[in-house]
mmCIF file of N, CA and C in Angstrom:
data_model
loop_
_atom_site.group_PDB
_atom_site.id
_atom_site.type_symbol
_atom_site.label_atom_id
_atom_site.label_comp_id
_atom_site.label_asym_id
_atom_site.label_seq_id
_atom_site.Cartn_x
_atom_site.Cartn_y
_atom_site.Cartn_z
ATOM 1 N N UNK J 92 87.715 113.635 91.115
ATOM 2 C CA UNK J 92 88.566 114.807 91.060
ATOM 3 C C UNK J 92 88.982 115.011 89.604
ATOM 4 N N UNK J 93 88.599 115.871 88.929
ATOM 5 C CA UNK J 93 88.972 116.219 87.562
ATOM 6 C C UNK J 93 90.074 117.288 87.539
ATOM 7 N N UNK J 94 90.595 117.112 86.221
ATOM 8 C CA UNK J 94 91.765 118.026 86.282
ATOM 9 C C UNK J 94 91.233 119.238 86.292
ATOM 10 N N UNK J 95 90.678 120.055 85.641
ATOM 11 C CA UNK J 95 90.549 120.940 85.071
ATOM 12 C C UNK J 95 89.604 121.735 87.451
ATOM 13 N N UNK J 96 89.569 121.051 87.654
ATOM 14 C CA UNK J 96 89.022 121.953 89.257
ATOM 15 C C UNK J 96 90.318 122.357 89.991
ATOM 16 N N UNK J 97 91.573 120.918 89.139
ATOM 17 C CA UNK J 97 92.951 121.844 90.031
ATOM 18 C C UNK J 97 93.357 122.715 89.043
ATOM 19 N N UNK J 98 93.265 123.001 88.086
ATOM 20 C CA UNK J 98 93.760 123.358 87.416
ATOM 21 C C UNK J 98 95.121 124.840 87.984
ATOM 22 N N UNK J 99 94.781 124.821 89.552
ATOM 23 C CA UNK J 99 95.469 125.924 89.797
ATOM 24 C C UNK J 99 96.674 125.218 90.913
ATOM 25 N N UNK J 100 96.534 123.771 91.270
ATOM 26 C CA UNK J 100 97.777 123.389 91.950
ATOM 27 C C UNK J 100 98.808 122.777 91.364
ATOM 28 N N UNK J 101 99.532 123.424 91.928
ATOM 29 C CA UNK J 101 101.284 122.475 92.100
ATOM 30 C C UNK J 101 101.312 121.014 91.401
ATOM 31 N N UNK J 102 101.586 120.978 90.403
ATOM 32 C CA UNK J 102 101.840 119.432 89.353
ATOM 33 C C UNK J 102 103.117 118.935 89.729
ATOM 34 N N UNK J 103 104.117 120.239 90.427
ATOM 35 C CA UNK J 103 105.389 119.346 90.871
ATOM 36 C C UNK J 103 105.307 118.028 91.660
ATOM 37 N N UNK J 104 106.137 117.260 91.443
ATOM 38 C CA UNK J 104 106.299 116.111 92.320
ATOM 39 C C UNK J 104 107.591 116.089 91.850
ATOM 40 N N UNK J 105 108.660 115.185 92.830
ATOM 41 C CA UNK J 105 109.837 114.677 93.508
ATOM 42 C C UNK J 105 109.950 113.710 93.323
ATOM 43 N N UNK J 106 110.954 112.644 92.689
ATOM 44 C CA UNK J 106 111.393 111.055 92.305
ATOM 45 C C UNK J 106 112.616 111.485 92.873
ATOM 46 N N UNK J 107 112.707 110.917 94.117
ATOM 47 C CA UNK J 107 114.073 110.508 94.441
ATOM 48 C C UNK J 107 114.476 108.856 94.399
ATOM 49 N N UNK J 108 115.627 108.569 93.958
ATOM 50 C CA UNK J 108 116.335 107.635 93.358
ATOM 51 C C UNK J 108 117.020 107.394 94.294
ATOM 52 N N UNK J 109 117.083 105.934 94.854
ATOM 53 C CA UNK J 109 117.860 105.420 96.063
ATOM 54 C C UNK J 109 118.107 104.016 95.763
ATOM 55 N N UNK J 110 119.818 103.484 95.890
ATOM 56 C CA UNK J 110 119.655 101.833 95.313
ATOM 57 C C UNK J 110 119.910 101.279 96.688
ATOM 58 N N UNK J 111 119.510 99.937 97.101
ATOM 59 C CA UNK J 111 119.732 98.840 98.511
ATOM 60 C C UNK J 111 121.036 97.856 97.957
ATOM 61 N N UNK J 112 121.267 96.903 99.208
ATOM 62 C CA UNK J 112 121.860 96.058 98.645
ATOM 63 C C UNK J 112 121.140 94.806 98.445
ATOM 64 N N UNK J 113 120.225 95.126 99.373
ATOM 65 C CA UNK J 113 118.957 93.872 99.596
ATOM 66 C C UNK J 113 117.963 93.896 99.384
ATOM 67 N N UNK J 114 116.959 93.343 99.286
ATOM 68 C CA UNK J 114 115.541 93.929 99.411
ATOM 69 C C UNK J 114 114.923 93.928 100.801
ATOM 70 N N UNK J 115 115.191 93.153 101.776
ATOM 71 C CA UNK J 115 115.009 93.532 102.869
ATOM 72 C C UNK J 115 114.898 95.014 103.879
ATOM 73 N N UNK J 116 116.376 95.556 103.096
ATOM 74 C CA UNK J 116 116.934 96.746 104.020
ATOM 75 C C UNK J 116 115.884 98.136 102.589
ATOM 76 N N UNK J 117 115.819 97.998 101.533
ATOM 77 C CA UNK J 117 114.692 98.517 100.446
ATOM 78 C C UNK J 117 113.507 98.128 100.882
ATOM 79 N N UNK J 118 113.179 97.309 101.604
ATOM 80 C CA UNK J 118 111.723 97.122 101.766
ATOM 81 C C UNK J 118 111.275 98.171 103.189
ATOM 82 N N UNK J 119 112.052 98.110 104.057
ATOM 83 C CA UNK J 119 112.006 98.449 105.395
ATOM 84 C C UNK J 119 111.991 99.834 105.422
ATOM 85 N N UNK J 120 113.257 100.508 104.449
ATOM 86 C CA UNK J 120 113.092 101.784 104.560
ATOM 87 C C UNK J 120 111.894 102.317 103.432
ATOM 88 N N UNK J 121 111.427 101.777 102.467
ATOM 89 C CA UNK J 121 110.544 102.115 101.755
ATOM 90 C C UNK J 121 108.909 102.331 102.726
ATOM 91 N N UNK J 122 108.983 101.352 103.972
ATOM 92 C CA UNK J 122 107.586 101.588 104.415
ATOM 93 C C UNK J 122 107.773 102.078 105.656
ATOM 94 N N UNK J 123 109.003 103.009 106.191
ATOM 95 C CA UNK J 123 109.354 103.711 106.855
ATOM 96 C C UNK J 123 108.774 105.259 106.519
ATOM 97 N N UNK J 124 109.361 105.437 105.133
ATOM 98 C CA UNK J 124 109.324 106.993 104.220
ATOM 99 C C UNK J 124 107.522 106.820 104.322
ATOM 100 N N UNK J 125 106.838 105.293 103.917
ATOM 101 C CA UNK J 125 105.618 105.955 103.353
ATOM 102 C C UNK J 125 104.872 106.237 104.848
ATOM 103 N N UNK J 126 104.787 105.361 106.130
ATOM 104 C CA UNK J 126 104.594 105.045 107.387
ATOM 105 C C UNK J 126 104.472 106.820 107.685
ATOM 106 N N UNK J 127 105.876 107.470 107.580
ATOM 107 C CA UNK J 127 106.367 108.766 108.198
ATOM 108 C C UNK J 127 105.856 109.839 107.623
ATOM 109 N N UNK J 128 104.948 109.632 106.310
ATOM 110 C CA UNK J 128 104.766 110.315 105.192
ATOM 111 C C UNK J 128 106.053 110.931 104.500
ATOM 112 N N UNK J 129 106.627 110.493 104.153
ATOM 113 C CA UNK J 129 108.154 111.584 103.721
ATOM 114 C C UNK J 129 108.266 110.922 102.084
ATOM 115 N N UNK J 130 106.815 109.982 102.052
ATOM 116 C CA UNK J 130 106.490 109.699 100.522
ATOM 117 C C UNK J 130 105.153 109.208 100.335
ATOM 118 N N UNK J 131 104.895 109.512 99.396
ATOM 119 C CA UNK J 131 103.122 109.254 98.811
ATOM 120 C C UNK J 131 103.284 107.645 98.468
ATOM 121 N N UNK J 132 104.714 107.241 97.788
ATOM 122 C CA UNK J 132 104.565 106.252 97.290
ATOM 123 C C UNK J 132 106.362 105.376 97.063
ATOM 124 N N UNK J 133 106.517 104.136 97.082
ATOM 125 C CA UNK J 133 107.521 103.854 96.884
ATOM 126 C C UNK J 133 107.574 102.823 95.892
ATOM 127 N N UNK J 134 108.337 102.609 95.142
ATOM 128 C CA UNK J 134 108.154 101.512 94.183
ATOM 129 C C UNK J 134 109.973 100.878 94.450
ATOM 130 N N UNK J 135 109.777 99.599 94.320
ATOM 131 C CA UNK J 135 111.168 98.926 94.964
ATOM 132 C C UNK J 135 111.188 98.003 93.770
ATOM 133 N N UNK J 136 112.455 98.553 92.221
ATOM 134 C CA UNK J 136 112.810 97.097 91.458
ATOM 135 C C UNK J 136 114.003 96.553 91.845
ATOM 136 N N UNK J 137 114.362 95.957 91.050
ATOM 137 C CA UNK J 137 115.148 95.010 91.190
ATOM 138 C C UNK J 137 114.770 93.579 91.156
ATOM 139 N N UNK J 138 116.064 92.828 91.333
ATOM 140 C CA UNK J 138 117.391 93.133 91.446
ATOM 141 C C UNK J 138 117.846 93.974 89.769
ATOM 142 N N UNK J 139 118.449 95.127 89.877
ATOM 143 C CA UNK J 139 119.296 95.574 89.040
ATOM 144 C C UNK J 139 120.906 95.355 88.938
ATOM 145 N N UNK J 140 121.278 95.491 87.974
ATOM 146 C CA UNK J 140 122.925 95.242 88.203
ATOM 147 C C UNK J 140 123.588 96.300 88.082
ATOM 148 N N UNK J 141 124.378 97.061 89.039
ATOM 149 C CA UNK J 141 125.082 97.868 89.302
ATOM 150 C C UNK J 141 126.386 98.062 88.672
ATOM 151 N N UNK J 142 127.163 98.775 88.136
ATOM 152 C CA UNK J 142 128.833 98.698 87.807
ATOM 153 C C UNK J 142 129.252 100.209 88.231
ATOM 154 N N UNK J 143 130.485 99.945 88.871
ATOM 155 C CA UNK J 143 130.826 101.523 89.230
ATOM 156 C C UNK J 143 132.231 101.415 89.835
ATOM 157 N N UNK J 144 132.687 102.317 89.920
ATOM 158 C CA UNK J 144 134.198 102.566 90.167
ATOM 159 C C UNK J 144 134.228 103.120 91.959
ATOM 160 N N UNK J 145 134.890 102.141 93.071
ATOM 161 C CA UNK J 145 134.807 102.625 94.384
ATOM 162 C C UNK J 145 136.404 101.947 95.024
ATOM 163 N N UNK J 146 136.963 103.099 95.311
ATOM 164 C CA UNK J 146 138.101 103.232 95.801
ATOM 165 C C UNK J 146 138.877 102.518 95.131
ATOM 166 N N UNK J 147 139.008 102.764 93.791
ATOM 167 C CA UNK J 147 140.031 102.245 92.821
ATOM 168 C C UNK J 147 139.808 101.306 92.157
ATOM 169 N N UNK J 148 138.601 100.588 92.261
ATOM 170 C CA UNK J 148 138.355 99.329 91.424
ATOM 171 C C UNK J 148 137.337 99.352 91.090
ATOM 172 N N UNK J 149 136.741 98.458 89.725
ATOM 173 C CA UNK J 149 135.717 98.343 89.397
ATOM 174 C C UNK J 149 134.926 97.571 89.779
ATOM 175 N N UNK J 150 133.462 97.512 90.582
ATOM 176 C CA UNK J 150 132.816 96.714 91.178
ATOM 177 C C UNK J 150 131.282 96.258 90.391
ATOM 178 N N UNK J 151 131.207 95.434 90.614
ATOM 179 C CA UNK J 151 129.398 95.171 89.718
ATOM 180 C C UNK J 151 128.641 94.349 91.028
ATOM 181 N N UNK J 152 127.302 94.889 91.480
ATOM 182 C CA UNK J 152 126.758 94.277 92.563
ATOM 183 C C UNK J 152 125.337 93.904 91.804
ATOM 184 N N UNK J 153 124.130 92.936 92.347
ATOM 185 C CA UNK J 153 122.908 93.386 92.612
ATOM 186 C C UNK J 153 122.879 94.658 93.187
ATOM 187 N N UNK J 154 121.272 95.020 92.769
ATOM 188 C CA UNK J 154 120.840 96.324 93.540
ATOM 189 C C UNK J 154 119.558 96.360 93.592
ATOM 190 N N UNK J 155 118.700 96.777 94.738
ATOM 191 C CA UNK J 155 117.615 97.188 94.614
ATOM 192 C C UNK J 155 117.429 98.646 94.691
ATOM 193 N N UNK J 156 116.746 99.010 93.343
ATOM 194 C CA UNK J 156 116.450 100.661 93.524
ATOM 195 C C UNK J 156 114.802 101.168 93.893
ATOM 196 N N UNK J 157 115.156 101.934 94.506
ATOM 197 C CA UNK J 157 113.729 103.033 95.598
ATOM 198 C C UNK J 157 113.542 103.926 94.172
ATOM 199 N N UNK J 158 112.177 103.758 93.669
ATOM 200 C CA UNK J 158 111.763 105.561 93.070
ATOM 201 C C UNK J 158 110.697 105.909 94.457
ATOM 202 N N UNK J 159 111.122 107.137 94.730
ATOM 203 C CA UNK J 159 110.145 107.258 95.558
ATOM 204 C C UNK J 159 109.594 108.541 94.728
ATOM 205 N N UNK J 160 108.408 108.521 95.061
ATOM 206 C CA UNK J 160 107.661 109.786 94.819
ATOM 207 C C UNK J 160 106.900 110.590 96.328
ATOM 208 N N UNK J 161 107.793 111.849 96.128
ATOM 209 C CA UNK J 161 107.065 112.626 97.473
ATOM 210 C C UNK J 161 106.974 114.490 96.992
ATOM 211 N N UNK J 162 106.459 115.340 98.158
ATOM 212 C CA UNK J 162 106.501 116.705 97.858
ATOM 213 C C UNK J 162 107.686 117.638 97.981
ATOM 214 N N UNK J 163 107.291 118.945 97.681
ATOM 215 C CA UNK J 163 108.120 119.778 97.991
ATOM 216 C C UNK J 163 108.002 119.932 99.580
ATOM 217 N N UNK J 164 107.246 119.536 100.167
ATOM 218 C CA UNK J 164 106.701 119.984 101.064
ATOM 219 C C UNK J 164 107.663 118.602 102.433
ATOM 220 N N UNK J 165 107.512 117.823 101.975
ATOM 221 C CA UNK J 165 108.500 116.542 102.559
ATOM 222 C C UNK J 165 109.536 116.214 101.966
ATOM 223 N N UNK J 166 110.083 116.674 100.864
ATOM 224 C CA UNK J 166 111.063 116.337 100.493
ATOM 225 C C UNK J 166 112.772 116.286 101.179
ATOM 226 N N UNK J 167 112.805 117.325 102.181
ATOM 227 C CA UNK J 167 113.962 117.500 102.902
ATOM 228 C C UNK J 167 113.772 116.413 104.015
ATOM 229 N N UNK J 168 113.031 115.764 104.358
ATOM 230 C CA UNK J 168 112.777 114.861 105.245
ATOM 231 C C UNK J 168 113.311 113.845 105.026
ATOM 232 N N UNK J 169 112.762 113.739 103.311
ATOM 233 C CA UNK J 169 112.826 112.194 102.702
ATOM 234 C C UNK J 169 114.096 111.890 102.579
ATOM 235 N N UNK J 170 114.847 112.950 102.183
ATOM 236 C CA UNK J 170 116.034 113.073 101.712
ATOM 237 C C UNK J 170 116.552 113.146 103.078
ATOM 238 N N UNK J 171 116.692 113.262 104.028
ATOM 239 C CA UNK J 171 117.384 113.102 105.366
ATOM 240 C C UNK J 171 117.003 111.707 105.968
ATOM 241 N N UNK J 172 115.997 110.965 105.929
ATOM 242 C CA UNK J 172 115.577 110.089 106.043
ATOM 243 C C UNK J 172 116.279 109.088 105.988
ATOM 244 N N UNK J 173 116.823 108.734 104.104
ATOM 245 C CA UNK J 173 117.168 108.041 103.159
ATOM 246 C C UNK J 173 118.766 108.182 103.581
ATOM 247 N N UNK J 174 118.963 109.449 103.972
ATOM 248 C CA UNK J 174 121.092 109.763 104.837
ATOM 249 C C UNK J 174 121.041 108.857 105.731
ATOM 250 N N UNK J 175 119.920 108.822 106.536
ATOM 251 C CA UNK J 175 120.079 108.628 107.947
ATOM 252 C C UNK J 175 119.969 106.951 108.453
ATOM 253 N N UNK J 176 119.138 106.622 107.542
ATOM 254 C CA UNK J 176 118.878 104.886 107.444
ATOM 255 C C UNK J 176 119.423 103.771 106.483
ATOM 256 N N UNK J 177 120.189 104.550 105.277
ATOM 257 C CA UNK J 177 120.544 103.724 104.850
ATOM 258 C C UNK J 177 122.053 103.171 105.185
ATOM 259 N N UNK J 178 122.277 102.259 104.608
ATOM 260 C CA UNK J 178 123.151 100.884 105.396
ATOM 261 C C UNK J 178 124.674 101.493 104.117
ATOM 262 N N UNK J 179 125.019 102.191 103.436
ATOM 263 C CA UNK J 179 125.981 102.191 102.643
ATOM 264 C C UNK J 179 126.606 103.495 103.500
ATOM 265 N N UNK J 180 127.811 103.327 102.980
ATOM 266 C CA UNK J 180 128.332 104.968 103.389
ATOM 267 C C UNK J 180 128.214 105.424 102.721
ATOM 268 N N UNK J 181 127.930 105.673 101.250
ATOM 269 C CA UNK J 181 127.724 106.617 100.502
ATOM 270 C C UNK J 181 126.385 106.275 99.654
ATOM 271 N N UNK J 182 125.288 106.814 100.318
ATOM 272 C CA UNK J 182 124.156 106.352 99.359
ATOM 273 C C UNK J 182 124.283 106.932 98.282
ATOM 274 N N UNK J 183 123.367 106.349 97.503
ATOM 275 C CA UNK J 183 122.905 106.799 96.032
ATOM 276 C C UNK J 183 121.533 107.850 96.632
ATOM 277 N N UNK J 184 121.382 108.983 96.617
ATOM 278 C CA UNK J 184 120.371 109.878 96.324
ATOM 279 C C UNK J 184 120.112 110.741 95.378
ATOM 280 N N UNK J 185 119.750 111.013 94.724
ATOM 281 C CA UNK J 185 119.558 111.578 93.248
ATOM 282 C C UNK J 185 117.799 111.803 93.378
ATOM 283 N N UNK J 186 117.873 113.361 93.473
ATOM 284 C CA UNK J 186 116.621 113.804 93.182
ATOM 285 C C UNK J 186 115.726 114.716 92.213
ATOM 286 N N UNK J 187 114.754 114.205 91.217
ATOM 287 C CA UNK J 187 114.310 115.031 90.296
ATOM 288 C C UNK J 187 112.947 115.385 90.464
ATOM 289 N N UNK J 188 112.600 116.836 90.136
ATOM 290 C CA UNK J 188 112.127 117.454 89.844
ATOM 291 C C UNK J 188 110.932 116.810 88.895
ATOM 292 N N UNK J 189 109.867 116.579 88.579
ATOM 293 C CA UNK J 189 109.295 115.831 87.733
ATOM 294 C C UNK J 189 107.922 116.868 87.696
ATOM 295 N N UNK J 190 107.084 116.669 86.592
ATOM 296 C CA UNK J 190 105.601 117.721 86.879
ATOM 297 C C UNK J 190 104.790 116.344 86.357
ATOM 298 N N UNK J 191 103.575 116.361 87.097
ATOM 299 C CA UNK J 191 103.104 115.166 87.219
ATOM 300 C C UNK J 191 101.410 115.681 86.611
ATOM 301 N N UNK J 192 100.431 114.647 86.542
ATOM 302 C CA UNK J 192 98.725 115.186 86.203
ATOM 303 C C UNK J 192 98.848 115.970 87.703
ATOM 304 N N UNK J 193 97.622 116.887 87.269
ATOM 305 C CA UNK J 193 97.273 117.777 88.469
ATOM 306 C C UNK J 193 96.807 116.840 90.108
ATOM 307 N N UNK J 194 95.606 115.784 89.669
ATOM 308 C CA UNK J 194 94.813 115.334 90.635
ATOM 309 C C UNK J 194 96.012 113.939 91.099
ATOM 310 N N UNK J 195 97.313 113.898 90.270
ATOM 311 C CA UNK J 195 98.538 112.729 91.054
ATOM 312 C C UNK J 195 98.826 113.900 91.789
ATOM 313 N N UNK J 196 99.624 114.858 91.414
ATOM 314 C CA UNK J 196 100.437 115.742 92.572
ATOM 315 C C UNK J 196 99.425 116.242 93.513
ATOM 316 N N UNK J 197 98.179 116.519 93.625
ATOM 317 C CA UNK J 197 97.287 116.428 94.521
ATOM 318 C C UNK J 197 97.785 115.323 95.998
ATOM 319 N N UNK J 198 97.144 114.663 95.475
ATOM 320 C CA UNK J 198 97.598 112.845 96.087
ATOM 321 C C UNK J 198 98.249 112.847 96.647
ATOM 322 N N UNK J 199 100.282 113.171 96.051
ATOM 323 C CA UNK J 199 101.512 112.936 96.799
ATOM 324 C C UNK J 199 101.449 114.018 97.628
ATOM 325 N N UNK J 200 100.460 115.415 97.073
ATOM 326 C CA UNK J 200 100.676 116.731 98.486
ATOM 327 C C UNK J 200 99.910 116.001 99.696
ATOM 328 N N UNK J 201 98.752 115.672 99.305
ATOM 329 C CA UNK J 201 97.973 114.878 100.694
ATOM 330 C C UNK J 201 98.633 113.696 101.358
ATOM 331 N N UNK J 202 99.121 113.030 100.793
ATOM 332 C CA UNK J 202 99.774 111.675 101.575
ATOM 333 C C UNK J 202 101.256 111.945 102.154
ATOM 334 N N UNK J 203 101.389 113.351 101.889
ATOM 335 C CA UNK J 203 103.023 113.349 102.360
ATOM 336 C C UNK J 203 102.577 114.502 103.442
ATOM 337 N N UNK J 204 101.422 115.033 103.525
ATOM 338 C CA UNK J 204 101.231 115.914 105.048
ATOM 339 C C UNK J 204 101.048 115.980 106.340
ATOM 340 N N UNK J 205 101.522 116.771 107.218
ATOM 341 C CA UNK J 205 101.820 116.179 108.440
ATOM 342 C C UNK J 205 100.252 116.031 108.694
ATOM 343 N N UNK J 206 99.331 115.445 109.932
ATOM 344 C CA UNK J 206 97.996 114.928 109.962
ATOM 345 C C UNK J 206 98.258 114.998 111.777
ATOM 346 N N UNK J 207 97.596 115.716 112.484
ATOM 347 C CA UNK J 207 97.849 115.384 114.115
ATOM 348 C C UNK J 207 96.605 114.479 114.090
#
């Protein structure tokens, strides 16, 4: 697949940003999103170290963070997905906009489509 044959599709792609407390509960929902297609791809680092201000105090945790990469096309999924399963009351979701090579955003449009 060369670039220049897409030269006419959608380069957008989607990095949504999601941190765990574990890698367990990051691992599970990461092959949930890709399982469901609601992502082409998940990448799980960590442990990162967290610092942040929650209900009046300053806290510093481990963290494992989700980049996920998915479409416009699944993205409201992913992002309901990620509400719906994760274990915090207030997840971290943070989603960007990114323009990617033609024949990657290809890829994440095919692996994130519904398939009967």
């Amino acid at each position: 697949m060369s670039e220049d044959h897409h030269a006419t599709a959608d380069t957008n792609v989607f990095l949504v940003l999601s941190t765990f407390g574990d890698h367990a509960s990051a691992e599970t929902c990461a092959q949930y999103l890709v399982k469901h297609r609601h992502a082409a791809c998940v990448q799980i680092d960590g442990p990162i170290r967290s610092v942040y201000q929650w209900k009046g105090e300053i806290e510093a945790d481990d963290e494992f963070r989700l980049l996920v990469k998915t479409s416009s096309q699944a993205l409201d999924e992913c992002v309901a997905t990620l509400q719906k399963r994760h274990p915090y009351d207030l997840p971290e979701i943070v989603v960007l906009n990114a323009s990617a090579s033609t024949a990657y955003a290809s890829w994440v449009t095919e692996q994130t489509s519904t398939r009967e």
